[in-house]
Short mmCIF file of C-alpha atoms in Angstrom, two decimals:
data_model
loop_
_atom_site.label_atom_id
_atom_site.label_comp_id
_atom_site.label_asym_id
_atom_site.label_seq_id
_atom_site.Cartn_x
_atom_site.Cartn_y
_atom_site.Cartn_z
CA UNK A 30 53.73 -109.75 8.60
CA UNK A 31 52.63 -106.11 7.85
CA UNK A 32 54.12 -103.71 9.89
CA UNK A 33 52.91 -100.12 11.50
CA UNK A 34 54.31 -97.03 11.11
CA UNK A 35 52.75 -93.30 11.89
CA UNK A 36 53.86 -89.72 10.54
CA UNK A 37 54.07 -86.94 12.57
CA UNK A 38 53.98 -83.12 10.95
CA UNK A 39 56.66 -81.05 12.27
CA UNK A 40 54.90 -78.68 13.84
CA UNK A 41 55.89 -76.78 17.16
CA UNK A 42 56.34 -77.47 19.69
CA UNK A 43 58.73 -79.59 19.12
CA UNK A 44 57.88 -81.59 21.71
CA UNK A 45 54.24 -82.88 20.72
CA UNK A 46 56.01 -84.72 18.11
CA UNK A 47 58.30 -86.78 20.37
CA UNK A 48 54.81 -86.96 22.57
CA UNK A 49 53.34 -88.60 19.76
CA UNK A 50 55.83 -90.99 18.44
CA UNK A 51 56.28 -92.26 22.50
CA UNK A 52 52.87 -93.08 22.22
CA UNK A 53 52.64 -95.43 19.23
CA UNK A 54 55.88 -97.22 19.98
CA UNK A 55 53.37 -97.93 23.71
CA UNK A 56 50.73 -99.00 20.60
CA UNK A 57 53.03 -101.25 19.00
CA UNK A 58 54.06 -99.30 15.88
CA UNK A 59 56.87 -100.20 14.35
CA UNK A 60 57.73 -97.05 12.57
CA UNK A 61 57.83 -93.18 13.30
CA UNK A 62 58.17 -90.68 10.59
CA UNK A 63 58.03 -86.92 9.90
CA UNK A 64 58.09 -84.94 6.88
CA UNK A 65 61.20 -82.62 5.62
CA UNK A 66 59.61 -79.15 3.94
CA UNK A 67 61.88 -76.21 5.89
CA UNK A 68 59.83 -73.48 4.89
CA UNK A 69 56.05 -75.20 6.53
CA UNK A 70 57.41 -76.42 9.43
CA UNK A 71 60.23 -77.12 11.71
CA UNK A 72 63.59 -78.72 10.83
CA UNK A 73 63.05 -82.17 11.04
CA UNK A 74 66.56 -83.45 12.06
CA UNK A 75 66.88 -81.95 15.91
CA UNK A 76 62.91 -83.52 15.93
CA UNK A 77 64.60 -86.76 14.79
CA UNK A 78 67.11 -86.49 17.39
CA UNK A 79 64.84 -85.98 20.10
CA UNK A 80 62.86 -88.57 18.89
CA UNK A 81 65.75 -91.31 19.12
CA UNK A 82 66.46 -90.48 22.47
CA UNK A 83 62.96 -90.70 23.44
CA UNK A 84 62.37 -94.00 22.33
CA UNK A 85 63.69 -97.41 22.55
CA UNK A 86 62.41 -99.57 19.87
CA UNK A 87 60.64 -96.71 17.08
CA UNK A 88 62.49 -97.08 13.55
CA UNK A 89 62.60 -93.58 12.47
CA UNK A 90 62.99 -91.43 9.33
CA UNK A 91 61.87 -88.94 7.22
CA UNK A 92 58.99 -89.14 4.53
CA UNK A 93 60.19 -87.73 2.58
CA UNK A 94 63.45 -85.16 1.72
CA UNK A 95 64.68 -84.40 -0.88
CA UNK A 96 68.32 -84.45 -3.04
CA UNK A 97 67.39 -80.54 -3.95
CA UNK A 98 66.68 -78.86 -0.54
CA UNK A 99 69.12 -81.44 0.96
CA UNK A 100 72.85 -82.33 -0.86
CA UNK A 101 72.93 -85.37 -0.75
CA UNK A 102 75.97 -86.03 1.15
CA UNK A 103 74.91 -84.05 3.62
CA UNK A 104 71.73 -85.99 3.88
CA UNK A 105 74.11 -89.40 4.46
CA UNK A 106 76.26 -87.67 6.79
CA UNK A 107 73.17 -86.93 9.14
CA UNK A 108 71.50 -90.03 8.75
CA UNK A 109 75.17 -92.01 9.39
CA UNK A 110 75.31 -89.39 12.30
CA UNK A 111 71.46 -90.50 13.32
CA UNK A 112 72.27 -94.11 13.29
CA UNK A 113 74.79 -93.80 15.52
CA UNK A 114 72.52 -92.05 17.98
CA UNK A 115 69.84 -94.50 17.72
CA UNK A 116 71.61 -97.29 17.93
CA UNK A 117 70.73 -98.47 14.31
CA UNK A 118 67.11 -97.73 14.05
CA UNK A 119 67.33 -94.79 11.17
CA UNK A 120 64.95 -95.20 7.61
CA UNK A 121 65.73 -92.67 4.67
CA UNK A 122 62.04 -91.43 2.52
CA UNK A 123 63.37 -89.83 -0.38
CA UNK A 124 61.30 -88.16 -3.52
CA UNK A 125 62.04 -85.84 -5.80
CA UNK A 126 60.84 -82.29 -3.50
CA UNK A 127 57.49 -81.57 -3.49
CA UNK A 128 56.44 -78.49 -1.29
CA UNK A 129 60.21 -77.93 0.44
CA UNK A 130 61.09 -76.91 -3.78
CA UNK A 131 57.75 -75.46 -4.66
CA UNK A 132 57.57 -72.96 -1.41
CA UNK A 133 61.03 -71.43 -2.24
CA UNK A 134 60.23 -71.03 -6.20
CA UNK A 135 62.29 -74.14 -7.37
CA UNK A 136 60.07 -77.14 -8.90
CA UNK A 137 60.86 -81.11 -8.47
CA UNK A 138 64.79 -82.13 -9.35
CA UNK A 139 65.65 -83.97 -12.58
CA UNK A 140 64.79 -87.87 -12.47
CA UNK A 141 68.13 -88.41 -13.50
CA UNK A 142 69.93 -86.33 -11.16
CA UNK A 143 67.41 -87.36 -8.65
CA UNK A 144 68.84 -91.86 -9.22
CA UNK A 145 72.29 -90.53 -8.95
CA UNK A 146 71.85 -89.09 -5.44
CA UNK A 147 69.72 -92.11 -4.43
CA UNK A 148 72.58 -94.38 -5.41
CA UNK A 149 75.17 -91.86 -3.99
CA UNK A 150 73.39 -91.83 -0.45
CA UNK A 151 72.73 -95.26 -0.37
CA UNK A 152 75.97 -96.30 -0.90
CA UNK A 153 77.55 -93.42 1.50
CA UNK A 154 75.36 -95.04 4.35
CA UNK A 155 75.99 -98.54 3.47
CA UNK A 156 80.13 -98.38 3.59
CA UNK A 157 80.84 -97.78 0.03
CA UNK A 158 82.90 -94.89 -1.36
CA UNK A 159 81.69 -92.92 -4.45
CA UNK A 160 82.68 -90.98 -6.86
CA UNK A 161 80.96 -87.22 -6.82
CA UNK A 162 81.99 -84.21 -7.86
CA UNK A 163 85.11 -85.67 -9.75
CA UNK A 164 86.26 -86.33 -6.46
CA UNK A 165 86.52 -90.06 -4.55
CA UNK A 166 84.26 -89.61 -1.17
CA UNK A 167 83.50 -91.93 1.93
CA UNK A 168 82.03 -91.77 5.12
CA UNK A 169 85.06 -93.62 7.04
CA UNK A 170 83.14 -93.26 10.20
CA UNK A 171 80.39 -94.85 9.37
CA UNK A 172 81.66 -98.11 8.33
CA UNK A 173 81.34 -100.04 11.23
CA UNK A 174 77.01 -98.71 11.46
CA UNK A 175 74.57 -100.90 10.03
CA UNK A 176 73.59 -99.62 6.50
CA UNK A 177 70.52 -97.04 6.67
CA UNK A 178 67.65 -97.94 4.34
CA UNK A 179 66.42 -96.03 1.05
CA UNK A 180 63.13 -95.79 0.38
CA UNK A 181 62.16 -94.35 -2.75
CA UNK A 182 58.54 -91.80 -2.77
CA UNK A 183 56.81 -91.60 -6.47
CA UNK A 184 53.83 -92.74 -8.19
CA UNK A 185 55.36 -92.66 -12.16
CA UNK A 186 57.04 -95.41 -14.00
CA UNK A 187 60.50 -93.61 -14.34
CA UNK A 188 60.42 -93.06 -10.41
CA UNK A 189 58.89 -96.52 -9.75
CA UNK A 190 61.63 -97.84 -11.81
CA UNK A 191 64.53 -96.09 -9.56
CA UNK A 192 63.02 -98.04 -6.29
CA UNK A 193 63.00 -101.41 -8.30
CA UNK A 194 66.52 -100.74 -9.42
CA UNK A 195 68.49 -98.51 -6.44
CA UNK A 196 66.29 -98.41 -3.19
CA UNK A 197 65.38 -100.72 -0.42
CA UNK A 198 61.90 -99.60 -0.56
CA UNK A 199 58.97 -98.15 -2.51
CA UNK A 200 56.65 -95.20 -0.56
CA UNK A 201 53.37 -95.29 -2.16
CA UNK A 202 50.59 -92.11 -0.77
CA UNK A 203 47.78 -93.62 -1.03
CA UNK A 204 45.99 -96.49 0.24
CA UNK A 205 43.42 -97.63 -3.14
CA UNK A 206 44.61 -101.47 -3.62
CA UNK A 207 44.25 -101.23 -7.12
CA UNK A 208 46.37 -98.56 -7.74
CA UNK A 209 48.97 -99.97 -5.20
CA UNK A 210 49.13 -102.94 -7.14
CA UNK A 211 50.31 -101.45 -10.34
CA UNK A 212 52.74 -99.40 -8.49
CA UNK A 213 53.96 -102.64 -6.99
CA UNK A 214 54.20 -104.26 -10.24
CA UNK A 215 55.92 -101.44 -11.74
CA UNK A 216 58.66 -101.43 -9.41
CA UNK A 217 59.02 -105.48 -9.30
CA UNK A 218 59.38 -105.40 -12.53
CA UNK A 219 62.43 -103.00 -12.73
CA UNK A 220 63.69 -105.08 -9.98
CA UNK A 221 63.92 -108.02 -12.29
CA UNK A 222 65.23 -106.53 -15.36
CA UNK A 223 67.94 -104.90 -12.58
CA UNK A 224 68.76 -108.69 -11.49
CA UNK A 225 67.48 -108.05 -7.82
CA UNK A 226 64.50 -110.33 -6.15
CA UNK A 227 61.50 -108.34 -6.43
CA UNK A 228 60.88 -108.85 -2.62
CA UNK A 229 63.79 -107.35 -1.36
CA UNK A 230 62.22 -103.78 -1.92
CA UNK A 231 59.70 -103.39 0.37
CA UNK A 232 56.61 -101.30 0.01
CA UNK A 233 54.86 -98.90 2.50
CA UNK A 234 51.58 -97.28 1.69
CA UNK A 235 51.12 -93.94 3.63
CA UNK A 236 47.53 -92.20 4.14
CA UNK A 237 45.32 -90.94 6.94
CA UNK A 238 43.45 -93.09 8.86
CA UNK A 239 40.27 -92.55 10.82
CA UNK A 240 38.22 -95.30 13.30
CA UNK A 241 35.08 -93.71 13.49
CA UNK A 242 31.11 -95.11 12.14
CA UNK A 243 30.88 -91.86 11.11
CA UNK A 244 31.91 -92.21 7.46
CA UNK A 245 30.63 -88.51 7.16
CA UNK A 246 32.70 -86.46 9.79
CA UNK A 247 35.78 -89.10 8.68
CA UNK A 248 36.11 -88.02 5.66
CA UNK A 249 36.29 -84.49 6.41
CA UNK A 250 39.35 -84.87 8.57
CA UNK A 251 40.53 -86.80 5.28
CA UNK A 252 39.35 -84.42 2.47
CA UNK A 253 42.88 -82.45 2.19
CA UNK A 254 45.21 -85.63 1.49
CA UNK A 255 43.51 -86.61 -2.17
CA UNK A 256 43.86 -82.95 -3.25
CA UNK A 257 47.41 -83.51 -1.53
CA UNK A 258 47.80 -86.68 -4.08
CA UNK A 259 46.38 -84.73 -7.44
CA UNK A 260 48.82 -82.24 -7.03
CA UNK A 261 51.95 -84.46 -6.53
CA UNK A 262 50.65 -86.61 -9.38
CA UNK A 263 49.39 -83.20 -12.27
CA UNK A 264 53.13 -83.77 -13.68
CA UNK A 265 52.87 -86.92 -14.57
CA UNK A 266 50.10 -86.02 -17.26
CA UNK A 267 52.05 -84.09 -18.88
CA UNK A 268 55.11 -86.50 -19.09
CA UNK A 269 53.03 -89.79 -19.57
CA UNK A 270 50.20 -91.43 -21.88
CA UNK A 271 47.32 -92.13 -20.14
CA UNK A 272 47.54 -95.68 -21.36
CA UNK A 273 50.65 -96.02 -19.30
CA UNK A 274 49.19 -95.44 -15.68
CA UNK A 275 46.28 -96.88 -13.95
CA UNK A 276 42.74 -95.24 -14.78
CA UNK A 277 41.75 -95.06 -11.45
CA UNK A 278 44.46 -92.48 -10.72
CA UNK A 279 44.29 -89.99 -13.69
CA UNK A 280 40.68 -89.70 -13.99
CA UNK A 281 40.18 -88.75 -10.48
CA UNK A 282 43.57 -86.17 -10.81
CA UNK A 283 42.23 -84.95 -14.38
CA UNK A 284 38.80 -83.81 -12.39
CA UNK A 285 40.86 -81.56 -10.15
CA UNK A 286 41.93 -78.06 -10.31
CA UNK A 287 46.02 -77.56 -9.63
CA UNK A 288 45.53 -73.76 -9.47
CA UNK A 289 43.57 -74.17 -6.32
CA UNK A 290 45.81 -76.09 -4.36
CA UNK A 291 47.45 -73.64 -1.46
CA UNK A 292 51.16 -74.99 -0.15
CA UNK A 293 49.60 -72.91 3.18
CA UNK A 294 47.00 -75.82 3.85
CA UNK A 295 49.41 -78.03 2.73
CA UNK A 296 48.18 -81.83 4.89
CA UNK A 297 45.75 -79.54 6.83
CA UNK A 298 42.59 -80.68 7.87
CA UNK A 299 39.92 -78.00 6.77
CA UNK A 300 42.06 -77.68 3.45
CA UNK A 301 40.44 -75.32 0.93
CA UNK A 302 41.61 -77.35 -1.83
CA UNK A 303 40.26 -80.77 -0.49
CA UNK A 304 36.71 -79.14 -1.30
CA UNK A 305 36.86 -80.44 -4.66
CA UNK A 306 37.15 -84.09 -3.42
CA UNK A 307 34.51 -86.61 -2.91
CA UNK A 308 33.57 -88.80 -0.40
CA UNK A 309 34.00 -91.98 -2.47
CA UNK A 310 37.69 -90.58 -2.96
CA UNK A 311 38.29 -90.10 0.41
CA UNK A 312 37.06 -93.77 1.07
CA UNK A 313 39.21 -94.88 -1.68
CA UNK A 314 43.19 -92.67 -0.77
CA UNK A 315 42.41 -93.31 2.72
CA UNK A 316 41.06 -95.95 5.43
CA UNK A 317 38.01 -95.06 7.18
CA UNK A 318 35.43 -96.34 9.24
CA UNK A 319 35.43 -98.58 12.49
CA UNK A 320 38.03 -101.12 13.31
CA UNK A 321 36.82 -103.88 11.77
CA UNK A 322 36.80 -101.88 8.43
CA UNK A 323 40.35 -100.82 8.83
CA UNK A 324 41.42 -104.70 8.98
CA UNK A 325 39.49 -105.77 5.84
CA UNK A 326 41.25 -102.69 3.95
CA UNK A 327 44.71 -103.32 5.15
CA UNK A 328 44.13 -107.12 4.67
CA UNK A 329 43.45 -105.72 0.68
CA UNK A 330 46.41 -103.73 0.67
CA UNK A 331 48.59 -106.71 1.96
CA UNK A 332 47.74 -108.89 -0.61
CA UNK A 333 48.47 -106.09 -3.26
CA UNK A 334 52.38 -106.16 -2.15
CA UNK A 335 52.07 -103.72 1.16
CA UNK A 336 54.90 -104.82 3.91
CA UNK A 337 54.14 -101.67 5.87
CA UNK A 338 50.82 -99.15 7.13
CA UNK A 339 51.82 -95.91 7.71
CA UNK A 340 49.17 -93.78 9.08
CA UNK A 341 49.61 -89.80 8.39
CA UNK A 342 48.57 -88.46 11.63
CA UNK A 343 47.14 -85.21 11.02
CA UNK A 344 43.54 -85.81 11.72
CA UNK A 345 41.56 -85.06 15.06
CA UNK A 346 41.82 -87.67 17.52
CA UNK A 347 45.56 -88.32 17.39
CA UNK A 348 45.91 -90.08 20.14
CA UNK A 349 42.65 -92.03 19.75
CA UNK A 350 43.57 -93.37 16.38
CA UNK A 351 46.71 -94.38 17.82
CA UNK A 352 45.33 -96.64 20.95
CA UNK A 353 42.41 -97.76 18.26
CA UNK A 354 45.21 -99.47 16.45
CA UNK A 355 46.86 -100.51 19.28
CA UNK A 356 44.03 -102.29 20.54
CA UNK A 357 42.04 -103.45 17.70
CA UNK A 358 43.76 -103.41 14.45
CA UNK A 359 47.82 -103.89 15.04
CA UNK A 360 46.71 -107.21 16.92
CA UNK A 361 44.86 -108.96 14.47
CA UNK A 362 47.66 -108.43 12.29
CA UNK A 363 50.14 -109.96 15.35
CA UNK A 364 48.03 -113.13 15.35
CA UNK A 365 48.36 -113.53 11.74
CA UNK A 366 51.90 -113.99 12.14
CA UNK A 367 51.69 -116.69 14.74
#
């Protein structure tokens, strides 16, 4: 069955956020998420906090931090700490640091350095002991919580192939089936060479969503989140052949300009940079259009691998999208199941 989540931006007051995560666990979401970039907005872990009180039955987490901004036993530590609070309901998004590295002058940590702290958390909150910094560490605390899931945020094959291999789960931003089905088949197939079942990681495609007939107006409350993707994905053509990622994502990327793209707008509706990008783009990284439209696109996305929706909720209309869902779309989905 696919499952629902929503992410909230950490913006003040802190409050709205908890406001807004109530109200999709009333809509039947499953998940609740907020992003982790210090410098942009507020410190997401007292938001977390306040969220897990708040709620009863929300799994929460962060989408994403970072092992660069964040040490990464640190980052276990608080999640351990979070699980506790929440009575077991905690989710980890991790990437490589996007705009919490750029906006204090420090670019994207090491692939390899980035699997070692993936490991390292997910074996600090799953039990295990580790061995960092020459020195033998465990969270002896912790042992008796439930283990906190790792999800894994990337788009190229060295990143895909860390989820496959070390995470519970694959974050994919972007909702285009096609290219969510070679990022799916990337990671199952590190999965198997790993010796792990392919469907053990799970795989969550993030994006804004908009019910609305007017395709028009949609897609400019979507326009920043595509110039959002090109930027996060400009490395990669530098590291990588074309051959060796999907078409569909590098000639769309290879039409944009980097130079343009302002951290200040950063998932902003209105976003400067998002005047380079289409409307068939925005139809294609996001889902738009009425209800009906939004089932027939997650429907897509479920049959290319997708176990979980996760809106990014930084359109107009928050709450509207959310009881849209609630009522039209999350049920179809319910009945499905039965």
């Amino acid at each position: 069955m696919l499952s629902f989540g929503v992410t909230v931006l950490p913006d003040p007051p802190a409050s709205r956020l908890v406001e807004l995560l109530q109200a999709a666990e009333r809509n039947g979401f499953d998940y609740g998420w907020t992003y982790d970039s210090h410098i942009l907005w507020q410190e997401p872990y007292p938001l977390l906090t306040m969220a897990a009180l708040a709620t009863s039955r929300l799994k929460l987490g962060l989408n994403v931090t970072n092992p660069g901004t964040r040490e990464p036993t640190v980052t276990a530590s608080a999640f351990a700490t979070l699980q506790d609070i929440s009575g077991g309901r905690m989710i980890i998004g991790i990437g490589r640091g996007d705009s919490a590295r750029r906006t204090i002058g420090l670019q994207p940590v090491k692939v390899a350095e980035f699997e070692r702290s993936v490991t390292a958390i997910r074996d600090l909150v799953g039990g295990r002991s580790i061995h960092w910094n020459d020195t033998d560490i465990e969270l002896a605390w912790a042992k008796e919580l439930e283990p906190v899931p790792v999800y894994v945020a990337g788009y190229g094959p060295k990143v895909l192939s860390i989820a496959g291999r070390c995470a519970d789960g694959v974050i994919i931003q972007l909702a285009d089936p096609e290219i969510v089905e070679w990022i799916v088949g990337q990671v199952r197939r590190a999965a198997e060479e790993a010796g792990r079942d392919p469907a053990e990681v799970k795989v969550m495609a993030c994006a804004p969503a908009h019910v609305s007939d007017d395709l028009s107006a949609a897609c400019e409350q979507v326009r920043w989140f595509p110039a959002m993707v090109s930027n996060h994905v400009f490395d990669l053509l530098s590291k990588y052949d074309k051959a060796d990622l999907p078409a569909s994502l590098t000639d769309y990327v290879e039409r944009m300009q980097r130079e343009n793209y302002d951290y200040s707008e950063h998932s902003r509706v209105g976003a400067t940079h998002g005047q380079q990008v289409t409307d068939e783009t925005c139809e294609r990284f996001c889902i738009l259009g009425n209800a009906g439209q939004h089932v027939d696109k997650l429907r897509r996305l479920q049959a290319a691998g997708v176990d979980q929706w996760n809106i990014y909720l930084m359109t107009e209309g928050q709450e509207e999208t959310l009881a849209a869902y609630g009522a039209e779309v999350i049920p179809q989905f319910a009945r499905d199941a039965h």
